Short mmCIF file of C-alpha atoms in Angstrom, two decimals:
data_model
loop_
_atom_site.label_atom_id
_atom_site.label_comp_id
_atom_site.label_asym_id
_atom_site.label_seq_id
_atom_site.Cartn_x
_atom_site.Cartn_y
_atom_site.Cartn_z
CA MET A 1 101.34 78.35 78.27
CA PRO A 2 101.52 80.02 81.72
CA GLY A 3 99.77 83.13 80.49
CA THR A 4 96.70 81.28 79.23
CA ALA A 5 96.29 78.58 81.89
CA ARG A 6 93.09 78.46 83.91
CA LEU A 7 92.38 76.75 87.20
CA SER A 8 89.60 74.20 87.49
CA TRP A 9 86.48 74.90 89.52
CA VAL A 10 87.82 72.54 92.19
CA ASP A 11 90.96 74.64 92.64
CA ILE A 12 88.93 77.85 92.71
CA ALA A 13 86.63 76.37 95.37
CA LEU A 14 89.62 75.31 97.46
CA ILE A 15 91.21 78.77 97.20
CA VAL A 16 87.92 80.31 98.36
CA LEU A 17 87.80 77.85 101.27
CA PHE A 18 91.35 78.85 102.17
CA LEU A 19 90.36 82.54 102.14
CA ILE A 20 87.34 81.75 104.33
CA GLY A 21 89.76 80.19 106.82
CA ILE A 22 91.82 83.38 106.88
CA TYR A 23 88.67 85.48 107.16
CA THR A 24 87.03 83.58 110.02
CA ASN A 25 90.22 82.36 111.72
CA TYR A 26 88.10 79.45 112.94
CA THR A 27 90.36 77.33 115.18
CA ILE A 28 89.98 73.80 116.52
CA PRO A 29 92.23 72.53 119.37
CA ILE A 30 93.52 68.99 118.82
CA SER A 31 94.87 69.00 122.37
CA LYS A 32 94.98 71.40 125.29
CA ASN A 33 98.13 73.11 124.01
CA VAL A 34 98.05 72.46 120.25
CA PRO A 35 95.28 74.26 118.33
CA ILE A 36 94.88 74.05 114.56
CA PRO A 37 94.32 77.68 113.51
CA SER A 38 92.10 78.62 110.58
CA ILE A 39 90.96 75.04 110.06
CA PRO A 40 89.16 75.71 106.72
CA ALA A 41 92.45 77.07 105.35
CA GLY A 42 94.27 73.98 106.63
CA VAL A 43 91.84 71.57 104.98
CA ALA A 44 91.96 73.47 101.69
CA GLY A 45 95.74 73.88 101.84
CA LEU A 46 96.46 70.21 102.42
CA ILE A 47 94.19 69.20 99.53
CA LEU A 48 95.89 71.79 97.32
CA LEU A 49 99.28 70.44 98.37
CA TRP A 50 98.29 66.96 97.19
CA ARG A 51 96.93 68.35 93.93
CA ARG A 52 100.12 70.36 93.34
CA ARG A 53 102.58 67.67 94.42
CA ASP A 54 103.97 67.36 90.90
CA GLN A 55 104.66 71.11 90.77
CA ILE A 56 106.94 71.07 93.83
CA SER A 57 110.46 71.68 92.52
CA ARG A 58 113.55 70.19 94.10
CA ALA A 59 115.06 73.65 94.63
CA GLY A 60 111.86 74.92 96.26
CA LEU A 61 111.63 71.91 98.56
CA MET A 62 115.27 72.20 99.65
CA ALA A 63 114.83 75.91 100.37
CA PHE A 64 111.73 75.13 102.44
CA ILE A 65 113.67 72.54 104.44
CA LEU A 66 116.42 75.10 105.02
CA VAL A 67 113.90 77.61 106.37
CA ILE A 68 112.37 75.08 108.77
CA ALA A 69 115.83 73.99 109.92
CA LEU A 70 116.71 77.59 110.77
CA TYR A 71 113.48 78.01 112.74
CA THR A 72 114.29 74.78 114.61
CA VAL A 73 117.71 76.15 115.53
CA SER A 74 116.06 79.37 116.71
CA ILE A 75 113.87 77.62 119.30
CA LEU A 76 116.90 75.70 120.59
CA CYS A 77 118.95 78.91 120.95
CA ALA A 78 116.19 80.90 122.68
CA PRO A 79 116.70 81.41 126.44
CA ASP A 80 115.20 79.15 129.12
CA LEU A 81 114.69 75.69 127.64
CA ASN A 82 111.83 75.13 130.08
CA PHE A 83 109.71 76.84 127.42
CA LEU A 84 110.90 74.45 124.69
CA PRO A 85 107.64 72.40 124.61
CA ARG A 86 105.61 75.57 123.94
CA ARG A 87 108.07 76.71 121.30
CA THR A 88 107.91 73.29 119.69
CA ASN A 89 104.13 73.65 119.47
CA GLY A 90 104.72 77.01 117.83
CA LEU A 91 107.13 75.41 115.36
CA ILE A 92 104.52 72.77 114.47
CA GLN A 93 101.94 75.48 113.77
CA LEU A 94 104.49 77.45 111.75
CA VAL A 95 105.35 74.45 109.55
CA TYR A 96 101.64 73.80 109.04
CA SER A 97 101.00 77.43 108.07
CA MET A 98 103.97 77.68 105.71
CA THR A 99 103.13 74.36 104.08
CA ILE A 100 99.56 75.29 103.22
CA GLY A 101 100.71 78.78 102.18
CA TYR A 102 103.19 77.15 99.79
CA ALA A 103 100.41 75.01 98.32
CA LEU A 104 98.25 78.12 97.88
CA PHE A 105 101.10 79.86 96.04
CA LEU A 106 101.62 76.92 93.69
CA THR A 107 97.90 76.88 92.87
CA VAL A 108 97.33 80.61 92.36
CA THR A 109 100.33 80.93 90.05
CA LEU A 110 98.87 78.28 87.74
CA GLY A 111 95.87 80.47 86.95
CA SER A 112 95.62 83.31 84.45
CA ARG A 113 95.80 86.95 85.51
CA ASN A 114 92.18 87.63 84.58
CA GLN A 115 90.93 84.54 86.38
CA ILE A 116 92.78 85.28 89.61
CA ALA A 117 91.95 88.99 89.45
CA GLY A 118 88.28 88.11 89.01
CA LEU A 119 88.43 85.72 91.96
CA PHE A 120 89.81 88.30 94.38
CA LEU A 121 87.53 91.04 93.09
CA GLY A 122 84.57 88.73 93.62
CA CYS A 123 85.69 88.01 97.19
CA ALA A 124 86.09 91.72 97.95
CA LEU A 125 82.69 92.61 96.50
CA THR A 126 81.07 89.76 98.46
CA LEU A 127 82.36 91.30 101.68
CA ALA A 128 81.20 94.79 100.70
CA ILE A 129 77.71 93.63 99.67
CA GLY A 130 77.43 91.43 102.77
CA CYS A 131 78.31 94.35 105.03
CA LEU A 132 75.78 96.59 103.32
CA LEU A 133 73.11 93.92 103.74
CA GLU A 134 74.02 93.51 107.40
CA THR A 135 73.71 97.25 107.99
CA TYR A 136 70.74 98.05 105.80
CA GLY A 137 69.18 94.75 104.70
CA GLY A 138 68.40 92.97 107.96
CA LEU A 139 71.22 90.43 107.78
CA ARG A 140 72.66 91.26 111.21
CA PRO A 141 70.55 88.77 113.27
CA ILE A 142 71.59 85.91 111.00
CA SER A 143 75.24 86.98 111.10
CA ASP A 144 75.19 87.25 114.90
CA SER A 145 73.54 83.84 115.24
CA VAL A 146 76.25 82.18 113.16
CA ARG A 147 78.96 84.05 115.01
CA SER A 148 77.60 82.90 118.37
CA VAL A 149 78.25 79.33 117.22
CA LEU A 150 81.63 79.89 115.57
CA TYR A 151 83.32 82.01 118.21
CA SER A 152 83.17 80.54 121.68
CA ARG A 153 85.01 83.49 123.23
CA GLY A 154 81.98 85.66 122.60
CA PHE A 155 81.00 88.61 120.50
CA TYR A 156 83.00 91.69 119.70
CA ASP A 157 82.10 94.08 122.51
CA GLY A 158 83.00 97.41 120.94
CA ASP A 159 79.60 98.35 119.53
CA LEU A 160 79.33 101.35 121.87
CA ARG A 161 82.74 102.57 120.75
CA ASP A 162 81.65 102.11 117.12
CA LEU A 163 78.70 104.43 117.72
CA THR A 164 81.11 107.03 119.08
CA TYR A 165 83.61 106.77 116.25
CA TYR A 166 81.42 105.90 113.26
CA ASP A 167 77.85 106.83 114.28
CA ARG A 168 76.77 103.23 113.72
CA VAL A 169 77.57 99.66 114.68
CA ARG A 170 80.13 98.32 112.23
CA PRO A 171 79.18 95.13 110.35
CA LYS A 172 80.95 91.88 111.22
CA PHE A 173 79.47 89.73 108.40
CA PHE A 174 80.11 86.34 110.05
CA ALA A 175 83.63 87.34 111.21
CA SER A 176 84.82 87.57 114.80
CA GLU A 177 85.20 91.36 114.72
CA PRO A 178 84.97 94.31 112.28
CA SER A 179 88.75 94.50 111.85
CA SER A 180 88.73 91.01 110.32
CA VAL A 181 86.32 92.26 107.66
CA THR A 182 88.30 95.39 106.81
CA PHE A 183 91.60 93.47 106.86
CA CYS A 184 90.39 90.87 104.37
CA TYR A 185 88.65 93.44 102.19
CA SER A 186 91.91 95.41 102.02
CA LEU A 187 93.89 92.25 101.25
CA PHE A 188 91.54 90.91 98.57
CA THR A 189 91.17 94.28 96.85
CA PHE A 190 94.93 94.80 96.79
CA LEU A 191 95.50 91.32 95.36
CA TRP A 192 93.01 92.19 92.62
CA LEU A 193 94.94 95.41 91.90
CA VAL A 194 98.22 93.55 91.43
CA ALA A 195 96.79 90.67 89.40
CA SER A 196 94.50 92.76 87.16
CA SER A 197 95.63 93.76 83.69
CA SER A 198 93.06 96.57 83.36
CA ARG A 199 94.48 99.96 82.40
CA TRP A 200 91.85 101.60 84.64
CA LYS A 201 92.61 99.54 87.72
CA LEU A 202 94.11 102.35 89.83
CA ILE A 203 90.95 104.41 89.39
CA LEU A 204 88.80 101.37 90.16
CA TYR A 205 90.98 100.69 93.21
CA GLY A 206 90.17 104.16 94.49
CA LEU A 207 86.46 103.53 93.96
CA LEU A 208 86.72 100.21 95.82
CA PHE A 209 88.42 102.05 98.68
CA ALA A 210 85.48 104.48 98.80
CA LEU A 211 83.07 101.53 98.74
CA GLY A 212 84.90 100.01 101.69
CA ILE A 213 84.61 103.26 103.65
CA ALA A 214 80.87 103.32 103.00
CA ALA A 215 80.21 99.63 103.71
CA MET A 216 82.62 98.86 106.57
CA PRO A 217 84.26 101.99 108.01
CA GLY A 218 87.48 101.35 109.89
CA PRO A 219 91.07 102.63 109.94
CA THR A 220 92.39 99.29 108.63
CA LEU A 221 91.11 100.39 105.22
CA LEU A 222 93.84 103.04 105.18
CA LEU A 223 96.23 100.16 104.53
CA MET A 224 94.74 99.96 101.03
CA LEU A 225 96.26 103.35 100.21
CA ILE A 226 99.58 102.45 101.82
CA LEU A 227 99.72 99.13 99.94
CA ALA A 228 99.60 100.97 96.63
CA ALA A 229 103.17 102.16 97.30
CA PRO A 230 104.95 98.76 97.12
CA TYR A 231 102.95 97.90 94.02
CA LEU A 232 103.97 101.15 92.28
CA VAL A 233 107.63 100.91 93.31
CA PHE A 234 108.44 97.21 93.05
CA LEU A 235 106.13 95.96 90.29
CA ALA A 236 104.61 98.78 88.23
CA SER A 237 108.09 100.27 87.80
CA ARG A 238 109.47 97.11 86.19
CA SER A 239 109.89 96.51 82.49
CA GLY A 240 111.35 93.39 80.93
CA GLY A 241 112.01 91.94 84.37
CA LYS A 242 114.08 94.93 85.56
CA VAL A 243 113.37 98.24 87.27
CA ASN A 244 112.75 100.99 84.72
CA PHE A 245 113.80 104.32 86.22
CA ALA A 246 111.66 106.20 83.72
CA ARG A 247 108.68 104.53 85.40
CA LEU A 248 110.08 104.55 88.93
CA ILE A 249 110.31 108.34 89.28
CA PRO A 250 106.65 109.17 88.53
CA ASN A 251 105.53 106.11 90.51
CA ALA A 252 107.55 107.29 93.52
CA ALA A 253 105.81 110.66 93.19
CA ALA A 254 102.47 108.83 93.16
CA CYS A 255 103.47 107.19 96.45
CA LEU A 256 103.68 110.65 97.99
CA LEU A 257 100.12 111.30 96.83
CA CYS A 258 99.07 108.04 98.51
CA ALA A 259 100.68 109.20 101.75
CA GLY A 260 98.85 112.50 101.51
CA ALA A 261 95.59 110.66 100.88
CA VAL A 262 96.13 108.56 104.01
CA LEU A 263 96.56 111.70 106.14
CA LEU A 264 93.57 113.39 104.51
CA VAL A 265 91.20 110.46 105.02
CA ALA A 266 92.42 109.87 108.59
CA GLN A 267 91.77 113.50 109.50
CA THR A 268 88.44 113.88 107.72
CA VAL A 269 86.72 110.47 107.77
CA PHE A 270 88.11 109.00 111.00
CA VAL A 271 88.33 112.25 112.96
CA GLU A 272 87.55 110.93 116.46
CA ARG A 273 89.53 107.72 116.02
CA ASN A 274 92.55 109.55 114.63
CA ARG A 275 92.53 112.09 117.45
CA ASP A 276 92.36 109.40 120.14
CA ALA A 277 95.10 107.36 118.47
CA GLN A 278 97.37 110.41 118.26
CA SER A 279 96.71 111.40 121.88
CA GLY A 280 97.13 107.88 123.28
CA ASN A 281 93.47 107.31 124.12
CA ASP A 282 92.92 104.37 121.77
CA PRO A 283 93.76 101.00 123.37
CA SER A 284 93.25 99.15 120.10
CA ALA A 285 95.90 101.25 118.32
CA PHE A 286 98.28 100.79 121.24
CA TYR A 287 97.97 97.00 121.46
CA ARG A 288 98.13 96.54 117.68
CA VAL A 289 100.84 99.01 116.70
CA ARG A 290 102.56 101.09 119.39
CA GLY A 291 102.90 98.44 122.06
CA PRO A 292 104.32 95.68 119.84
CA ALA A 293 106.79 98.18 118.38
CA LEU A 294 107.99 99.11 121.87
CA ALA A 295 108.33 95.44 122.80
CA GLY A 296 110.07 94.57 119.54
CA ILE A 297 112.72 97.26 119.92
CA ASP A 298 113.27 96.32 123.56
CA ILE A 299 113.64 92.58 122.86
CA MET A 300 115.94 93.11 119.87
CA SER A 301 118.25 95.33 121.92
CA SER A 302 118.46 93.01 124.93
CA MET A 303 117.87 89.41 123.77
CA PRO A 304 120.13 88.31 120.87
CA PHE A 305 118.05 85.19 120.10
CA GLY A 306 114.67 86.68 120.95
CA ALA A 307 111.99 85.09 123.08
CA GLY A 308 111.54 82.01 120.88
CA LEU A 309 108.50 81.08 118.81
CA THR A 310 105.24 81.74 120.70
CA GLY A 311 107.37 82.99 123.59
CA GLU A 312 104.87 85.50 124.96
CA PRO A 313 104.58 83.83 128.42
CA PHE A 314 108.37 83.98 128.78
CA ILE A 315 108.37 87.79 128.37
CA GLN A 316 104.87 88.56 129.69
CA ASP A 317 105.99 90.43 132.81
CA ARG A 318 108.66 92.32 130.88
CA VAL A 319 106.21 93.44 128.19
CA THR A 320 103.52 94.35 130.73
CA ASN A 321 105.95 96.53 132.69
CA LEU A 322 107.16 98.10 129.44
CA TYR A 323 103.59 98.99 128.50
CA LEU A 324 102.77 100.39 131.93
CA ARG A 325 105.81 102.68 131.77
CA SER A 326 104.94 103.95 128.31
CA PRO A 327 103.52 107.52 128.11
CA ALA A 328 101.17 106.23 125.40
CA TYR A 329 99.58 103.73 127.81
CA SER A 330 96.60 104.65 129.99
CA SER A 331 96.25 103.21 133.49
CA ALA A 332 92.49 103.17 132.88
CA TRP A 333 92.88 100.35 130.37
CA PRO A 334 92.61 96.81 131.72
CA VAL A 335 95.75 94.70 131.27
CA VAL A 336 94.84 92.13 128.63
CA HIS A 337 95.03 88.37 129.14
CA PRO A 338 96.30 85.89 127.99
CA ALA A 339 99.87 86.90 127.19
CA SER A 340 99.35 86.37 123.45
CA GLU A 341 96.89 89.30 123.44
CA LEU A 342 99.69 91.67 124.47
CA LEU A 343 101.35 91.32 121.07
CA ILE A 344 99.00 91.14 118.08
CA ASN A 345 101.26 92.35 115.30
CA TYR A 346 103.00 89.59 113.36
CA PHE A 347 105.61 91.95 111.89
CA TRP A 348 106.96 92.83 115.33
CA LEU A 349 106.45 89.27 116.56
CA HIS A 350 109.01 88.16 113.96
CA TRP A 351 111.67 90.25 115.73
CA ILE A 352 110.37 89.48 119.22
CA TYR A 353 110.46 85.73 118.63
CA LEU A 354 113.78 85.62 116.77
CA GLY A 355 115.87 88.64 117.74
CA LEU A 356 117.62 90.97 115.30
CA VAL A 357 120.31 88.83 113.66
CA PRO A 358 118.35 85.54 113.52
CA GLY A 359 115.37 87.53 112.25
CA LEU A 360 117.44 88.93 109.39
CA ILE A 361 118.83 85.48 108.60
CA LEU A 362 115.31 84.02 108.36
CA ILE A 363 114.16 86.85 106.10
CA ALA A 364 117.16 86.18 103.84
CA ALA A 365 116.41 82.43 103.81
CA ILE A 366 112.73 82.90 103.01
CA SER A 367 113.66 85.43 100.32
CA TYR A 368 115.94 82.81 98.79
CA TRP A 369 113.04 80.35 98.90
CA LEU A 370 110.80 82.85 97.11
CA THR A 371 113.49 83.39 94.50
CA THR A 372 113.70 79.65 93.78
CA LEU A 373 109.94 79.77 93.19
CA GLY A 374 110.35 82.43 90.50
CA VAL A 375 109.04 85.38 92.55
CA PRO A 376 110.25 88.52 90.75
CA SER A 377 110.52 90.77 93.82
CA PRO A 378 110.81 89.29 97.33
CA ALA A 379 111.14 92.89 98.56
CA PHE A 380 107.59 93.58 97.34
CA CYS A 381 106.32 90.56 99.27
CA TRP A 382 108.04 91.60 102.50
CA VAL A 383 106.81 95.19 102.35
CA VAL A 384 103.22 94.02 101.76
CA TRP A 385 103.65 91.51 104.59
CA ALA A 386 104.95 94.20 106.96
CA ILE A 387 102.17 96.67 106.14
CA LEU A 388 99.38 94.14 106.69
CA GLY A 389 101.15 92.93 109.84
CA GLN A 390 100.08 96.17 111.51
CA ALA A 391 96.51 94.82 111.51
CA SER A 392 97.05 91.13 112.20
CA GLY A 393 98.74 88.94 114.79
CA ALA A 394 99.47 85.20 115.10
CA TYR A 395 102.93 84.91 113.54
CA VAL A 396 102.69 81.11 113.40
CA GLY A 397 99.17 81.16 111.92
CA PRO A 398 98.02 80.78 108.30
CA THR A 399 97.05 84.44 107.89
CA CYS A 400 100.63 85.67 108.40
CA TRP A 401 102.11 83.33 105.80
CA GLY A 402 99.04 83.37 103.58
CA VAL A 403 99.61 87.10 103.12
CA LEU A 404 103.26 86.56 102.13
CA PHE A 405 102.54 83.75 99.67
CA LEU A 406 99.53 85.50 98.15
CA ALA A 407 101.66 88.61 97.59
CA ALA A 408 104.30 86.38 96.00
CA ALA A 409 101.72 84.69 93.77
CA VAL A 410 100.18 87.88 92.41
CA ALA A 411 103.68 89.32 91.87
CA VAL A 412 104.41 86.33 89.64
CA LEU A 413 101.15 86.86 87.75
CA ASN A 414 101.79 90.59 87.41
CA GLN A 415 105.20 90.07 85.82
CA ARG A 416 104.30 87.03 83.78
CA THR A 417 104.85 87.17 80.01
CA THR A 418 103.85 84.78 77.28
CA SER A 419 107.33 83.25 77.30
CA LYS A 420 108.10 80.00 79.08
CA THR A 421 110.83 81.54 81.23
CA TRP A 422 108.84 81.51 84.47
CA LEU A 423 107.57 77.97 83.97
CA LEU A 424 111.03 76.59 83.22
CA LYS A 425 112.43 78.25 86.34
CA ALA A 426 109.58 77.10 88.58
CA VAL A 427 109.82 73.43 87.64
CA ASP A 428 113.60 73.21 87.42
#
């Protein structure tokens, strides 16, 4: 029965390896222009794909082929075919990322709710304990030594800024930068929330948020509060597979409380950071959120087929000039390089790469794919994907699509009953 199935220790180990790939984003170039991003996730994903080969349905496979065909058409329609080789490299990375994300989805949905909830809770607590040990237990030298080997581009250089904003150096716990830690902690904790069947989970979620603030302070943790909204609206408000308006109304009111909590924490815990972000003195907030939004709106309004996959070099001068003209941009900030560092928000990269209409068509096609896989609410998956996109880039990388497929997987677990309906639909 789907509700009582449990994954083997091999599958659990491979899922953890996949999550380590997302966490470290450790990348190996197989040629000068073709890197393999998040290589641990790739290794784990390909093994999972082989192990789940019998669970791949015909409808799911055909929908996947349709999605890839549409992306292929998009790179052929994008302007200036001189950039086609780069866009083809981007397409290869996208297919790789979607394929391993698909394998991850097939594996996670075979587990039980309690097993998967325990897995993600364990991952989140590992990060929290590791950060506390790095800050207070003398783990930092070991972490920095490992990081010096893993990340050839060097250490995170914002320790002085951390002292200004947080009165201490934020822990990195073997990751490339503190934002990677807070991003994954937010993701893993949220996945636990959705998968868990505990009646006290919302209270525990709040306590885990407070633990995150204590162990790894950073504004990315505010996404935990925002993520509660799609869970309350799209999943917690369902009953018998349909939206129950008797549940939806109080859950919508709870979303307003979450919004108020975000404002309260931003203005009391992250006082300096919030003030600088609001006044335009925070380059990180600009390059992650404001700048990509400006570029996305500009590209959608002027380029019907977008810039093409991984098309940053094609629009580099345009985006740079757009940033320099923005009132939110400071001339004191150095212009970042390479071009890919100008746009580190995969939500806006979707629209920048594809344009408005093709972007909507791809969202519809991927939503159809999710539906063939038995996902109860593609809208939930997209909202979660968009929220976390404000703290992550690399549209063609495994993190982007890992987030979408993990959201889809826990949505399936959350809505699963003891009937065989889901299983029959998934293997049809």
